[in-house]
Short mmCIF file of C-alpha atoms and ligand atoms in Angstrom, two decimals:
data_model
loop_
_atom_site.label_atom_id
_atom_site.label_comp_id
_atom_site.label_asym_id
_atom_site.label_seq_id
_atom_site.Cartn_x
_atom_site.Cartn_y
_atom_site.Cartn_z
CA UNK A 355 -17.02 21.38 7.55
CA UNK A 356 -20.13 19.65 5.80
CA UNK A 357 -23.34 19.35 6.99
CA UNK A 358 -23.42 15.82 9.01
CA UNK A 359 -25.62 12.96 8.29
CA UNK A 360 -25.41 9.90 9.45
CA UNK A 361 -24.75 7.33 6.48
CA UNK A 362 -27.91 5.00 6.92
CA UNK A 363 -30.56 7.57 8.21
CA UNK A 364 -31.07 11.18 6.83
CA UNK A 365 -32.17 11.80 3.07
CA UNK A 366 -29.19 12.48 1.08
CA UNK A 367 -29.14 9.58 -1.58
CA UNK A 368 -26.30 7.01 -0.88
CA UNK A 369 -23.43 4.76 -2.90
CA UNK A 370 -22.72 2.19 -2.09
CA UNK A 371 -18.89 0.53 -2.79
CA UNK A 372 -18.43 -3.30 -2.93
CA UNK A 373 -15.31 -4.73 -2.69
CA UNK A 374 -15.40 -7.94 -4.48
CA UNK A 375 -13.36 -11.31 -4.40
CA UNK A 376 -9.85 -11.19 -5.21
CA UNK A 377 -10.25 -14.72 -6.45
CA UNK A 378 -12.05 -17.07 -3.76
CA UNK A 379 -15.91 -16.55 -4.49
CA UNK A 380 -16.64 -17.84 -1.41
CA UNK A 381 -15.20 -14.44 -0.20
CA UNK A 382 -18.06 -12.65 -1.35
CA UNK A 383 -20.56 -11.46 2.19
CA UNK A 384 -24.19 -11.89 2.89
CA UNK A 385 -23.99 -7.92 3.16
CA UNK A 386 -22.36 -7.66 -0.10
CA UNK A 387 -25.20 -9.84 -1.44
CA UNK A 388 -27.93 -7.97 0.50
CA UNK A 389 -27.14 -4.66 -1.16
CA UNK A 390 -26.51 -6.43 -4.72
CA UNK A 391 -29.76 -7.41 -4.65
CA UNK A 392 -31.53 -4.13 -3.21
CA UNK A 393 -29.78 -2.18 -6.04
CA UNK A 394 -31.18 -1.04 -9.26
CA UNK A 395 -28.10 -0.52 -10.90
CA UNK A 396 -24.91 -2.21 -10.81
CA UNK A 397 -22.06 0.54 -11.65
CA UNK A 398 -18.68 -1.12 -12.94
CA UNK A 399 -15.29 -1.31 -14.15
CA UNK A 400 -15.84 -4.13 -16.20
CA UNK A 401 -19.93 -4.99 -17.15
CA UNK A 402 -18.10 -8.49 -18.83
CA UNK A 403 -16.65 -9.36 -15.27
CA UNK A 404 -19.47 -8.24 -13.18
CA UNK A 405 -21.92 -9.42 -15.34
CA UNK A 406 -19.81 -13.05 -15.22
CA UNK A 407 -19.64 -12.41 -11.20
CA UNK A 408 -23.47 -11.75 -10.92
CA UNK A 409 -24.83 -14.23 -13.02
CA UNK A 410 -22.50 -16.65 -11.28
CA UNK A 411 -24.04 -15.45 -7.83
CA UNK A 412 -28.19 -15.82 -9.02
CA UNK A 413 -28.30 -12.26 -10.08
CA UNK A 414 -29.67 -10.52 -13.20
CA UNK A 415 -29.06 -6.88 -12.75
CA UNK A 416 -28.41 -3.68 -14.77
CA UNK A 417 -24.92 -2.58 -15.31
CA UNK A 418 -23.55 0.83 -15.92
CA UNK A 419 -19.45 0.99 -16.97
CA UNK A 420 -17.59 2.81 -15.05
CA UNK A 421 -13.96 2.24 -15.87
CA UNK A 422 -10.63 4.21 -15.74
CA UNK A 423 -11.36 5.93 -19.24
CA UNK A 424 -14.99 6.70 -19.02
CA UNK A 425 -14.97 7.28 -14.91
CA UNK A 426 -15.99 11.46 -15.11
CA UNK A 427 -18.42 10.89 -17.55
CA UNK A 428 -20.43 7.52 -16.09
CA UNK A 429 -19.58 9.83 -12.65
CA UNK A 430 -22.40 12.01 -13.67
CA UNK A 431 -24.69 9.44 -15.20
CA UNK A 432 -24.60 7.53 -11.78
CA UNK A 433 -25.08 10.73 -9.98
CA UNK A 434 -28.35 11.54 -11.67
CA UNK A 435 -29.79 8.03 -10.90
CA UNK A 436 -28.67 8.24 -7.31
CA UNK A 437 -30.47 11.43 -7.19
CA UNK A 438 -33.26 10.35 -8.56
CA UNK A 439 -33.58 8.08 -6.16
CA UNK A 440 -31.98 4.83 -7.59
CA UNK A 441 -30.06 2.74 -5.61
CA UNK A 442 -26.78 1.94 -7.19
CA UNK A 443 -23.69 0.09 -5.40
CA UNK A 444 -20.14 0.01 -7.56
CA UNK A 445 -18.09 -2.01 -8.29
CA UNK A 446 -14.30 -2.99 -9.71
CA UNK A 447 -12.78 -6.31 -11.47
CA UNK A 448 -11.46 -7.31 -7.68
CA UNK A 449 -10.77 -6.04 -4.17
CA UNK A 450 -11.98 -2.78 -2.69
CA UNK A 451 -13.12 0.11 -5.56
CA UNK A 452 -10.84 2.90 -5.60
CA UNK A 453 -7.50 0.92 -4.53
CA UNK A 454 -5.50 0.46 -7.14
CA UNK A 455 -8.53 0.49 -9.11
CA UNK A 456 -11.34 3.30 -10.66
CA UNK A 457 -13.68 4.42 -8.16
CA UNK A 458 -11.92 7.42 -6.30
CA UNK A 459 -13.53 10.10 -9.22
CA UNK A 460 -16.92 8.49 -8.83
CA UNK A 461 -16.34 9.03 -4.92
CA UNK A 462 -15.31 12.37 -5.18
CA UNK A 463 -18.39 13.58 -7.89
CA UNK A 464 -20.81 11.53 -5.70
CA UNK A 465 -19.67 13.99 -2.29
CA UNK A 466 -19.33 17.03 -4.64
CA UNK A 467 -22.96 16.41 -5.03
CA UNK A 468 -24.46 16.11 -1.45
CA UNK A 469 -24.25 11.91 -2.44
CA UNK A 470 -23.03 9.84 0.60
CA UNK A 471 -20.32 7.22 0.23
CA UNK A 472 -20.59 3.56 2.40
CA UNK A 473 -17.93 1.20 1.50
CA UNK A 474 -18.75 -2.75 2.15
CA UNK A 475 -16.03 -4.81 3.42
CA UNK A 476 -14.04 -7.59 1.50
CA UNK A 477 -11.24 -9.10 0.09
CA UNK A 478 -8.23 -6.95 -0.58
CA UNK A 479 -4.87 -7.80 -1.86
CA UNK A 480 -2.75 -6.05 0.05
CA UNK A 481 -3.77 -6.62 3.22
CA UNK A 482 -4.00 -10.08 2.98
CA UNK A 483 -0.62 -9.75 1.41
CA UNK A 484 0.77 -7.62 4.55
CA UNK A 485 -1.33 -10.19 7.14
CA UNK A 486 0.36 -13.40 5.70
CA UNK A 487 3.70 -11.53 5.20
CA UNK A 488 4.99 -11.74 8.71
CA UNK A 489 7.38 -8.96 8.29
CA UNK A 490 6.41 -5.69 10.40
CA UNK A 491 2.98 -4.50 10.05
CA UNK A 492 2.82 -1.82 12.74
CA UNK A 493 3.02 0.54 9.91
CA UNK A 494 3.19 0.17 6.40
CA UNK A 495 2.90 2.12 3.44
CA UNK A 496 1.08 1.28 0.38
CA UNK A 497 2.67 1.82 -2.89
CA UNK A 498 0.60 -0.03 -5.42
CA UNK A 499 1.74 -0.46 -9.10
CA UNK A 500 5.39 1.37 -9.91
CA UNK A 501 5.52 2.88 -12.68
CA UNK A 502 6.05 1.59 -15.98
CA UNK A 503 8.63 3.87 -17.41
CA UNK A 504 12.10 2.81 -15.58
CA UNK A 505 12.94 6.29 -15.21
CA UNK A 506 10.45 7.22 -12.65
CA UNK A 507 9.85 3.86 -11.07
CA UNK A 508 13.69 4.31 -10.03
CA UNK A 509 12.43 7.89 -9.22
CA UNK A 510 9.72 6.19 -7.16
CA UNK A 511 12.07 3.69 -5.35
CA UNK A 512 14.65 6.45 -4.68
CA UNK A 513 11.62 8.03 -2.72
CA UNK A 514 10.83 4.94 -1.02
CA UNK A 515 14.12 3.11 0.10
CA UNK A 516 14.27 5.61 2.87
CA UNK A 517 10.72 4.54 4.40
CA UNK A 518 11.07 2.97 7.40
CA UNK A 519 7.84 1.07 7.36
CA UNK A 520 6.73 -2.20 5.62
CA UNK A 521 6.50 -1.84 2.06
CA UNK A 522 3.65 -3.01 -0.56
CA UNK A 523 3.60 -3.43 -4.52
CA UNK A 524 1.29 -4.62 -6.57
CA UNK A 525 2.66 -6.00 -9.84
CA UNK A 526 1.47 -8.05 -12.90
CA UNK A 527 3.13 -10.76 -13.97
CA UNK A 528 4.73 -9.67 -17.49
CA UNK A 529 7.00 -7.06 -15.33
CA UNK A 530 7.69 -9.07 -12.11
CA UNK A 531 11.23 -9.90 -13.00
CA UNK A 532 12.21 -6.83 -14.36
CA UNK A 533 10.71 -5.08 -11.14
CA UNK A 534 12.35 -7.27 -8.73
CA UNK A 535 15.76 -7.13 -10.07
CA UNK A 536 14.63 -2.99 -9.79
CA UNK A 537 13.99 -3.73 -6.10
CA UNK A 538 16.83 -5.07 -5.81
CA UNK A 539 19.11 -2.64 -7.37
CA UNK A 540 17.40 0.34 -5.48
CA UNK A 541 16.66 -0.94 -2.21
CA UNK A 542 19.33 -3.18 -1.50
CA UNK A 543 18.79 -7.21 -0.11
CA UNK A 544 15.75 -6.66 2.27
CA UNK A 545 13.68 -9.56 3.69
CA UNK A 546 10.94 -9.87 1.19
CA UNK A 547 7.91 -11.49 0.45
CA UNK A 548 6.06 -12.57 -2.92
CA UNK A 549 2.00 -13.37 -2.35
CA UNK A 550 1.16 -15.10 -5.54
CA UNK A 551 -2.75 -16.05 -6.44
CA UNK A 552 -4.04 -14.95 -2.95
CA UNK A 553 -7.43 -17.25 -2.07
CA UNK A 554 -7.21 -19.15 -5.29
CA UNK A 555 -6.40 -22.46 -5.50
CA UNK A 556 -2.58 -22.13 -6.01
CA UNK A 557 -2.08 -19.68 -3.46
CA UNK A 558 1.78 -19.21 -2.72
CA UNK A 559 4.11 -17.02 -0.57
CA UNK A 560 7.67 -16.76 -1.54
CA UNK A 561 9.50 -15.86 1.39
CA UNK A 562 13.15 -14.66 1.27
CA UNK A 563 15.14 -11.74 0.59
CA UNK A 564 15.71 -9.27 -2.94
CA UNK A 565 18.93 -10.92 -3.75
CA UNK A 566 17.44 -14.36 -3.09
CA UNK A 567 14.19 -13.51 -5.66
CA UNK A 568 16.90 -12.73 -8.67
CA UNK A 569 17.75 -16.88 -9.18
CA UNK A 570 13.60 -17.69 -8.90
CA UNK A 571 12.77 -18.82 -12.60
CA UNK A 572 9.80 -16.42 -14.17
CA UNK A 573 7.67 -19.17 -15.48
CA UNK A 574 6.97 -20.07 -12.07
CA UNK A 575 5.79 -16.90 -11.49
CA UNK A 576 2.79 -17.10 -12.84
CA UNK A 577 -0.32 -14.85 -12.05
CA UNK A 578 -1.68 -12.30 -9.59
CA UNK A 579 0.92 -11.29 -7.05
CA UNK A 580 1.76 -8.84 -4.67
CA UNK A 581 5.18 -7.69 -3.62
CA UNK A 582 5.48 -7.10 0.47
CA UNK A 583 9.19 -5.58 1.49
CA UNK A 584 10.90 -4.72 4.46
CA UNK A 585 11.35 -1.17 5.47
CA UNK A 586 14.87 0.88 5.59
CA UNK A 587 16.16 -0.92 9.22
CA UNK A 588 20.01 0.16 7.97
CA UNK A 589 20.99 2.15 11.36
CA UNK A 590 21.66 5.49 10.27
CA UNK A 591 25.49 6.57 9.78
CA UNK A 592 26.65 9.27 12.45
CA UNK A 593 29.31 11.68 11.02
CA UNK A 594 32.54 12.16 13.20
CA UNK A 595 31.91 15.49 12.32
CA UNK A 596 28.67 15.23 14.17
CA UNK A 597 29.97 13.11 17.27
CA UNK A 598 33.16 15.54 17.66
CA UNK A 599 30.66 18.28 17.82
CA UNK A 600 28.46 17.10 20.52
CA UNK A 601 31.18 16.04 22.98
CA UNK A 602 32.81 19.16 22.04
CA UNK A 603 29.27 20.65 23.18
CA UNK A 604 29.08 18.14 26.25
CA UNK A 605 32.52 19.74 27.22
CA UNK A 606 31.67 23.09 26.73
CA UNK A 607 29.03 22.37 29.44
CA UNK A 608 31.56 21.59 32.15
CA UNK A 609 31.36 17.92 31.93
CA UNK A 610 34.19 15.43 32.43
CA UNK A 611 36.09 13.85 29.91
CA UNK A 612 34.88 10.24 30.46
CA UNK A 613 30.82 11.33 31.14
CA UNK A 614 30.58 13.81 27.92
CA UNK A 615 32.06 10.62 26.12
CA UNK A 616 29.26 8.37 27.71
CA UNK A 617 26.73 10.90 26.67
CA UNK A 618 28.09 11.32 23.51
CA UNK A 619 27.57 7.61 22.28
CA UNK A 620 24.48 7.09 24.20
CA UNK A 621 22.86 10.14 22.39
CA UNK A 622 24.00 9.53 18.94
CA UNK A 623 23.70 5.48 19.64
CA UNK A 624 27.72 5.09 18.63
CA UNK A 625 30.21 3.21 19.94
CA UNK A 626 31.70 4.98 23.33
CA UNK A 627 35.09 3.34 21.94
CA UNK A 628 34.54 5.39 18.79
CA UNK A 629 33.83 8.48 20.66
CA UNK A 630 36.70 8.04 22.54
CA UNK A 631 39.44 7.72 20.12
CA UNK A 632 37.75 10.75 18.13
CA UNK A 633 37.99 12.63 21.89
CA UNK A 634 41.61 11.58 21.91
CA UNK A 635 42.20 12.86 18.15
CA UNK A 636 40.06 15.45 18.29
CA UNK A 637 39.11 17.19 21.93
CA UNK A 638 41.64 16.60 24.32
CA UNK A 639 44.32 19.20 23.55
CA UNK A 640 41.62 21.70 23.45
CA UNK A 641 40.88 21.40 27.41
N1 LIG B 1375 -8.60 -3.37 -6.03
C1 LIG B 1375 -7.75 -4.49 -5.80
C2 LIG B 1375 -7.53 -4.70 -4.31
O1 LIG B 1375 -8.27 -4.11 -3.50
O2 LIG B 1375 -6.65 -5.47 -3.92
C3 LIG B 1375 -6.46 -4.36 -6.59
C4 LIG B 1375 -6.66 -4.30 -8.07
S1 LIG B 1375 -5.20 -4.08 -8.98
C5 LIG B 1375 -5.81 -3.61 -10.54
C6 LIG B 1375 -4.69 -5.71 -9.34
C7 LIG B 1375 -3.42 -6.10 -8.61
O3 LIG B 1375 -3.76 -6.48 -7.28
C8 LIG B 1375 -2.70 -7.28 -9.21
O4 LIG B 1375 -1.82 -6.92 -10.24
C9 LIG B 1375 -1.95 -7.84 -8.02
O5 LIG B 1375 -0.80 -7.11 -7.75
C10 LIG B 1375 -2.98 -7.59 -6.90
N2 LIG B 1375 -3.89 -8.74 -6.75
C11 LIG B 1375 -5.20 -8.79 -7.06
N3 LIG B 1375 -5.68 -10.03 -6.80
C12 LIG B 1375 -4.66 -10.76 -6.33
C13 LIG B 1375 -4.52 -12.11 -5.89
N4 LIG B 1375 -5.54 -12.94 -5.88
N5 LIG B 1375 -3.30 -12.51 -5.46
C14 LIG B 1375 -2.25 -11.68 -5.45
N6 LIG B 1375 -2.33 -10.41 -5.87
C15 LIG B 1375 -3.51 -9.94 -6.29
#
């Protein structure tokens, strides 16, 4: 186990992550503001974007990129400065840092070198996705983009179909049709939800099933969206194999005919008129 420190007191040098409006400026905090304005350098994924997010929030600041391509290398640059005592915060185009997005490297270098991590709340996709979605959000699981080779994003969805929790895709709008008729295909018609431009202006959800989202025209599917789905709710198929063994097990015990059949369908959640005719077909001249 590390050494512990708490994250605002103690000497180790600090990053800071900002998550960053998904589209609503308005979504940006007075915290996230606070530490834009403390820090020396801005790290991220896009100086163009941030530099068009800053400006349009009053601040002139300088930026270091930090992007998918260049993430090991501006990794070390940005550790230097934080150990020399700069304060830098990072950033991505939208949402939290690291989700979906570069970041986890620069997260991972920072601890490798005795650098703390703080992340500062904000706007996400997929949660606001998953909040709106009202479909199950006990649990969920967060898939993020499929792949863009068919061959393993049916690989991916041949993993996932079983999942029994709630879940999320990000997708860009070039591939949305192609990926929902992939849903479709792999996970069956499931109760679905599309969250299109989330916080902007033309915010939408599309609420329906897999099947239904195969007759919705592309060109009005236009934009950022996110892709919530329903987990696997099929009830699982019991065997006769497997029921004729447990009465025959439930028999074996000593119990009656017409209890070892109760028990039977209550434990396997089958129809006791099922286990009956299999007891019938299967158990009965045995006793
Ligand atoms: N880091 C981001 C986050 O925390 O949500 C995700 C970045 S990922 C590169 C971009 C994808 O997030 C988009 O293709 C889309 O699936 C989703 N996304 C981002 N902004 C969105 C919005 N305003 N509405 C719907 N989906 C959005």
């Amino acid at each position: 186990m590390r050494e512990r420190e708490l994250n605002f007191q103690g000497p180790s040098p600090l990053l800071y992550l900002l998550a960053t409006p998904i589209g609503n400026l308005e979504e940006i905090s007075p915290r996230t503001k606070k530490i834009i304005e403390q820090a020396d350098y801005i790290a991220c994924e896009d100086t163009r974007n941030s530099g068009l997010l800053l400006s349009r929030l009053g601040f002139d600041k300088k930026l270091i990129s930090c992007h998918e391509h260049n993430e090991e290398a501006a990794s070390q640059q940005i550790v230097s400065l934080l150990k020399e005592g700069k304060k830098v915060a990072y950033m991505s185009d939208a949402g939290y840092p690291a989700i979906s997005d570069p970041g986890s490297r620069l997260v991972a270098n920072c601890l490798a070198n005795g650098i703390k991590v703080a992340t500062v709340s904000g706007p996400n996709a997929a949660l606001n996705a998953l909040a709106s979605s009202g479909l199950d959000s006990t649990h969920f699981y967060f898939h993020g983009f499929l792949s863009a080779k068919p061959s393993e994003r049916d690989q991916e969805l041949n993993q996932i179909k079983v999942r029994k929790e709630t879940v999320i895709f990000y997708e860009s709008p070039h591939r949305i049709s192609k990926t929902l008729l992939a849903l479709y295909q792999a996970l069956g018609d499931r109760q679905a939800v599309i969250a299109r431009e989330l916080t902007k202006a033309h915010e939408e959800f599309i609420r329906g099933t897999l099947k239904e989202f195969l007759t919705i025209d592309e060109a009005t599917l236009k934009g950022e969206m996110v892709i919530v789905v329903e987990g696997d709710h099929s009830e699982p198929v019991v065997s006769e194999e497997a029921i004729i063994q447990q009465l025959k097990a439930f028999l074996a015990e000593g119990l009656r005919s017409k209890e070892a059949i109760k028990k039977t369908a209550e434990l396997l959640s089958v129809n006791k008129n099922q286990v009956y005719s299999l007891y019938l077909a299967s158990c009965k001249d045995d006793q």
